[in-house]
PDB file of C-alpha atoms in Angstrom:
ATOM      1  CA  MET A   1     -22.689 -19.749  26.533  1.00 58.00           C
ATOM      2  CA  THR A   2     -20.815 -16.540  26.711  1.00 62.00           C
ATOM      3  CA  VAL A   3     -22.017 -13.062  27.103  1.00 55.00           C
ATOM      4  CA  LYS A   4     -20.228 -10.125  25.227  1.00 61.00           C
ATOM      5  CA  ILE A   5     -20.712  -6.627  26.663  1.00 58.00           C
ATOM      6  CA  GLU A   6     -20.322  -3.914  24.266  1.00 64.00           C
ATOM      7  CA  GLY A   7     -20.214  -0.031  24.922  1.00 69.00           C
ATOM      8  CA  LEU A   8     -19.215  -0.614  28.532  1.00 67.00           C
ATOM      9  CA  ARG A   9     -16.892   2.502  28.382  1.00 75.00           C
ATOM     10  CA  GLU A  10     -19.697   4.604  26.923  1.00 74.00           C
ATOM     11  CA  LEU A  11     -21.818   3.470  29.794  1.00 68.00           C
ATOM     12  CA  ILE A  12     -19.279   4.148  32.510  1.00 73.00           C
ATOM     13  CA  SER A  13     -18.652   7.612  30.803  1.00 73.00           C
ATOM     14  CA  ASN A  14     -22.264   8.495  30.756  1.00 70.00           C
ATOM     15  CA  LEU A  15     -22.701   7.422  34.386  1.00 70.00           C
ATOM     16  CA  SER A  16     -19.891   9.541  35.394  1.00 75.00           C
ATOM     17  CA  LYS A  17     -21.336  12.577  33.667  1.00 78.00           C
ATOM     18  CA  LYS A  18     -24.601  11.914  35.458  1.00 81.00           C
ATOM     19  CA  GLU A  19     -22.813  11.933  38.775  1.00 81.00           C
ATOM     20  CA  GLU A  20     -21.249  15.328  38.143  1.00 84.00           C
ATOM     21  CA  ASP A  21     -24.650  16.699  37.068  1.00 85.00           C
ATOM     22  CA  ILE A  22     -26.249  15.520  40.253  1.00 86.00           C
ATOM     23  CA  LYS A  23     -23.449  17.137  42.299  1.00 88.00           C
ATOM     24  CA  ARG A  24     -23.903  20.316  40.358  1.00 89.00           C
ATOM     25  CA  ALA A  25     -27.779  20.277  40.946  1.00 89.00           C
ATOM     26  CA  ALA A  26     -27.110  19.711  44.656  1.00 90.00           C
ATOM     27  CA  ARG A  27     -24.848  22.703  44.811  1.00 91.00           C
ATOM     28  CA  ALA A  28     -27.314  24.779  42.897  1.00 92.00           C
ATOM     29  CA  GLY A  29     -30.053  23.834  45.171  1.00 92.00           C
ATOM     30  CA  ASN A  30     -27.958  24.694  48.212  1.00 93.00           C
ATOM     31  CA  LEU A  31     -27.512  28.169  46.964  1.00 94.00           C
ATOM     32  CA  ALA A  32     -31.041  28.694  46.007  1.00 94.00           C
ATOM     33  CA  GLY A  33     -32.155  27.607  49.564  1.00 94.00           C
ATOM     34  CA  GLY A  34     -29.488  29.684  51.239  1.00 94.00           C
ATOM     35  CA  LYS A  35     -30.698  32.896  49.466  1.00 95.00           C
ATOM     36  CA  VAL A  36     -34.224  32.430  50.719  1.00 95.00           C
ATOM     37  CA  VAL A  37     -32.963  31.975  54.439  1.00 94.00           C
ATOM     38  CA  LEU A  38     -30.451  34.917  53.834  1.00 95.00           C
ATOM     39  CA  GLU A  39     -33.143  37.456  52.703  1.00 95.00           C
ATOM     40  CA  GLU A  40     -35.686  36.272  55.358  1.00 94.00           C
ATOM     41  CA  LEU A  41     -33.098  36.573  58.114  1.00 93.00           C
ATOM     42  CA  LYS A  42     -32.084  39.949  57.050  1.00 92.00           C
ATOM     43  CA  ARG A  43     -35.781  41.142  57.312  1.00 92.00           C
ATOM     44  CA  ASN A  44     -36.243  39.454  60.897  1.00 91.00           C
ATOM     45  CA  VAL A  45     -32.996  40.598  62.556  1.00 90.00           C
ATOM     46  CA  PRO A  46     -33.907  43.480  65.019  1.00 85.00           C
ATOM     47  CA  ARG A  47     -32.751  46.948  63.724  1.00 79.00           C
ATOM     48  CA  SER A  48     -31.508  48.960  66.498  1.00 72.00           C
ATOM     49  CA  GLY A  49     -28.519  51.260  65.965  1.00 63.00           C
ATOM     50  CA  TYR A  50     -25.915  51.977  68.615  1.00 65.00           C
ATOM     51  CA  SER A  51     -24.225  55.281  68.201  1.00 64.00           C
ATOM     52  CA  GLY A  52     -22.177  55.353  71.377  1.00 65.00           C
ATOM     53  CA  PRO A  53     -18.310  55.884  71.499  1.00 70.00           C
ATOM     54  CA  ASN A  54     -17.700  52.673  69.591  1.00 65.00           C
ATOM     55  CA  PRO A  55     -20.512  52.392  67.135  1.00 66.00           C
ATOM     56  CA  GLN A  56     -20.792  48.852  65.402  1.00 69.00           C
ATOM     57  CA  ALA A  57     -22.622  47.838  62.281  1.00 72.00           C
ATOM     58  CA  ARG A  58     -26.272  46.618  62.668  1.00 79.00           C
ATOM     59  CA  LEU A  59     -26.829  42.860  62.664  1.00 84.00           C
ATOM     60  CA  SER A  60     -28.913  43.068  59.693  1.00 83.00           C
ATOM     61  CA  ASP A  61     -25.908  44.481  57.685  1.00 85.00           C
ATOM     62  CA  SER A  62     -23.851  41.596  58.966  1.00 88.00           C
ATOM     63  CA  VAL A  63     -25.795  38.766  57.559  1.00 91.00           C
ATOM     64  CA  VAL A  64     -23.572  36.490  55.184  1.00 93.00           C
ATOM     65  CA  MET A  65     -23.961  33.272  53.280  1.00 94.00           C
ATOM     66  CA  SER A  66     -21.227  30.859  52.607  1.00 93.00           C
ATOM     67  CA  GLY A  67     -20.439  29.032  49.383  1.00 92.00           C
ATOM     68  CA  ASN A  68     -21.043  25.365  49.046  1.00 92.00           C
ATOM     69  CA  ARG A  69     -19.208  23.416  51.849  1.00 91.00           C
ATOM     70  CA  THR A  70     -18.804  19.793  52.399  1.00 89.00           C
ATOM     71  CA  ASP A  71     -19.125  18.103  55.663  1.00 90.00           C
ATOM     72  CA  GLY A  72     -15.985  16.025  56.285  1.00 89.00           C
ATOM     73  CA  ALA A  73     -17.711  13.444  58.262  1.00 91.00           C
ATOM     74  CA  THR A  74     -20.723  12.693  56.245  1.00 90.00           C
ATOM     75  CA  GLY A  75     -19.732  14.089  52.892  1.00 86.00           C
ATOM     76  CA  GLU A  76     -22.930  16.129  52.622  1.00 88.00           C
ATOM     77  CA  SER A  77     -22.825  19.522  50.957  1.00 89.00           C
ATOM     78  CA  TYR A  78     -24.498  22.446  52.643  1.00 92.00           C
ATOM     79  CA  VAL A  79     -24.500  26.269  52.662  1.00 94.00           C
ATOM     80  CA  ALA A  80     -24.010  28.260  55.930  1.00 93.00           C
ATOM     81  CA  VAL A  81     -26.167  31.362  56.488  1.00 94.00           C
ATOM     82  CA  GLY A  82     -25.215  33.530  59.584  1.00 92.00           C
ATOM     83  CA  PHE A  83     -23.451  36.580  60.606  1.00 91.00           C
ATOM     84  CA  SER A  84     -19.857  37.812  59.692  1.00 89.00           C
ATOM     85  CA  LYS A  85     -17.079  37.288  62.135  1.00 89.00           C
ATOM     86  CA  ALA A  86     -17.305  40.863  63.397  1.00 84.00           C
ATOM     87  CA  ALA A  87     -20.900  40.429  64.416  1.00 84.00           C
ATOM     88  CA  ASN A  88     -21.176  36.811  65.344  1.00 84.00           C
ATOM     89  CA  PHE A  89     -20.360  37.267  68.998  1.00 85.00           C
ATOM     90  CA  ARG A  90     -23.341  39.483  69.659  1.00 84.00           C
ATOM     91  CA  ALA A  91     -25.922  37.871  67.461  1.00 87.00           C
ATOM     92  CA  HIS A  92     -27.149  35.380  70.215  1.00 86.00           C
ATOM     93  CA  ILE A  93     -28.162  38.300  72.685  1.00 87.00           C
ATOM     94  CA  PRO A  94     -31.229  39.467  70.781  1.00 87.00           C
ATOM     95  CA  GLU A  95     -32.052  35.729  69.815  1.00 88.00           C
ATOM     96  CA  PHE A  96     -31.965  34.290  73.442  1.00 91.00           C
ATOM     97  CA  GLY A  97     -32.180  37.528  75.502  1.00 90.00           C
ATOM     98  CA  SER A  98     -30.032  38.746  78.384  1.00 90.00           C
ATOM     99  CA  ILE A  99     -30.722  39.653  81.877  1.00 93.00           C
ATOM    100  CA  SER A 100     -32.118  42.986  80.890  1.00 90.00           C
ATOM    101  CA  GLN A 101     -33.479  41.917  77.479  1.00 87.00           C
ATOM    102  CA  ALA A 102     -36.264  39.620  76.527  1.00 92.00           C
ATOM    103  CA  PRO A 103     -35.544  37.131  73.734  1.00 90.00           C
ATOM    104  CA  GLN A 104     -36.706  37.952  70.329  1.00 90.00           C
ATOM    105  CA  GLY A 105     -36.186  34.621  68.729  1.00 90.00           C
ATOM    106  CA  TYR A 106     -35.619  36.048  65.231  1.00 91.00           C
ATOM    107  CA  MET A 107     -33.616  33.128  63.985  1.00 91.00           C
ATOM    108  CA  THR A 108     -36.122  30.629  65.125  1.00 92.00           C
ATOM    109  CA  LYS A 109     -38.944  32.765  63.282  1.00 93.00           C
ATOM    110  CA  THR A 110     -36.787  32.632  60.180  1.00 93.00           C
ATOM    111  CA  VAL A 111     -36.257  28.903  60.278  1.00 92.00           C
ATOM    112  CA  GLN A 112     -39.991  28.303  60.772  1.00 94.00           C
ATOM    113  CA  ALA A 113     -41.029  30.804  58.073  1.00 94.00           C
ATOM    114  CA  THR A 114     -38.661  29.781  55.287  1.00 93.00           C
ATOM    115  CA  GLU A 115     -38.943  25.981  55.754  1.00 91.00           C
ATOM    116  CA  GLY A 116     -41.403  25.352  52.963  1.00 92.00           C
ATOM    117  CA  GLN A 117     -40.041  28.096  50.663  1.00 93.00           C
ATOM    118  CA  VAL A 118     -36.512  26.548  50.916  1.00 92.00           C
ATOM    119  CA  GLN A 119     -37.633  23.091  49.777  1.00 91.00           C
ATOM    120  CA  LYS A 120     -39.498  24.599  46.960  1.00 91.00           C
ATOM    121  CA  GLU A 121     -36.700  26.712  45.709  1.00 92.00           C
ATOM    122  CA  MET A 122     -34.155  23.870  46.141  1.00 91.00           C
ATOM    123  CA  ALA A 123     -36.369  21.559  44.063  1.00 90.00           C
ATOM    124  CA  ASP A 124     -36.894  24.118  41.428  1.00 91.00           C
ATOM    125  CA  ALA A 125     -33.100  24.649  41.107  1.00 90.00           C
ATOM    126  CA  ILE A 126     -32.390  20.896  40.907  1.00 87.00           C
ATOM    127  CA  LYS A 127     -34.994  20.331  38.247  1.00 88.00           C
ATOM    128  CA  LYS A 128     -33.402  23.217  36.161  1.00 88.00           C
ATOM    129  CA  VAL A 129     -29.858  21.790  36.343  1.00 84.00           C
ATOM    130  CA  LEU A 130     -31.130  18.235  35.518  1.00 78.00           C
ATOM    131  CA  ARG A 131     -33.272  19.016  32.620  1.00 78.00           C
TER     132      ARG A 131
END
């Protein structure tokens, strides 16, 4: 008895197209979730201005989101939301506090507040791409 498989090339072609669709959906989901965190972080960052001899931009004006990145070790794609290089060194002070300032925990509040919304936005973006 012999088995003849026809259409194997078409099957492989369709599977590779689906793989690209899934990767595209994951990237779109990452960006949608990152935008939610970006907007909430901008709202939660303390807004105090320093107008001394060397004024610096507010932290809320320095919130940025990266494009899609891939972790080299695991191969997972992700989007990083944080602060620009110019403001990154001072973002931890209001979050964790200092000897003369109580911690405000704005990053922790942002993560807790957006957890459900991020999942919803990512799912919606993935469904939209895979339709």
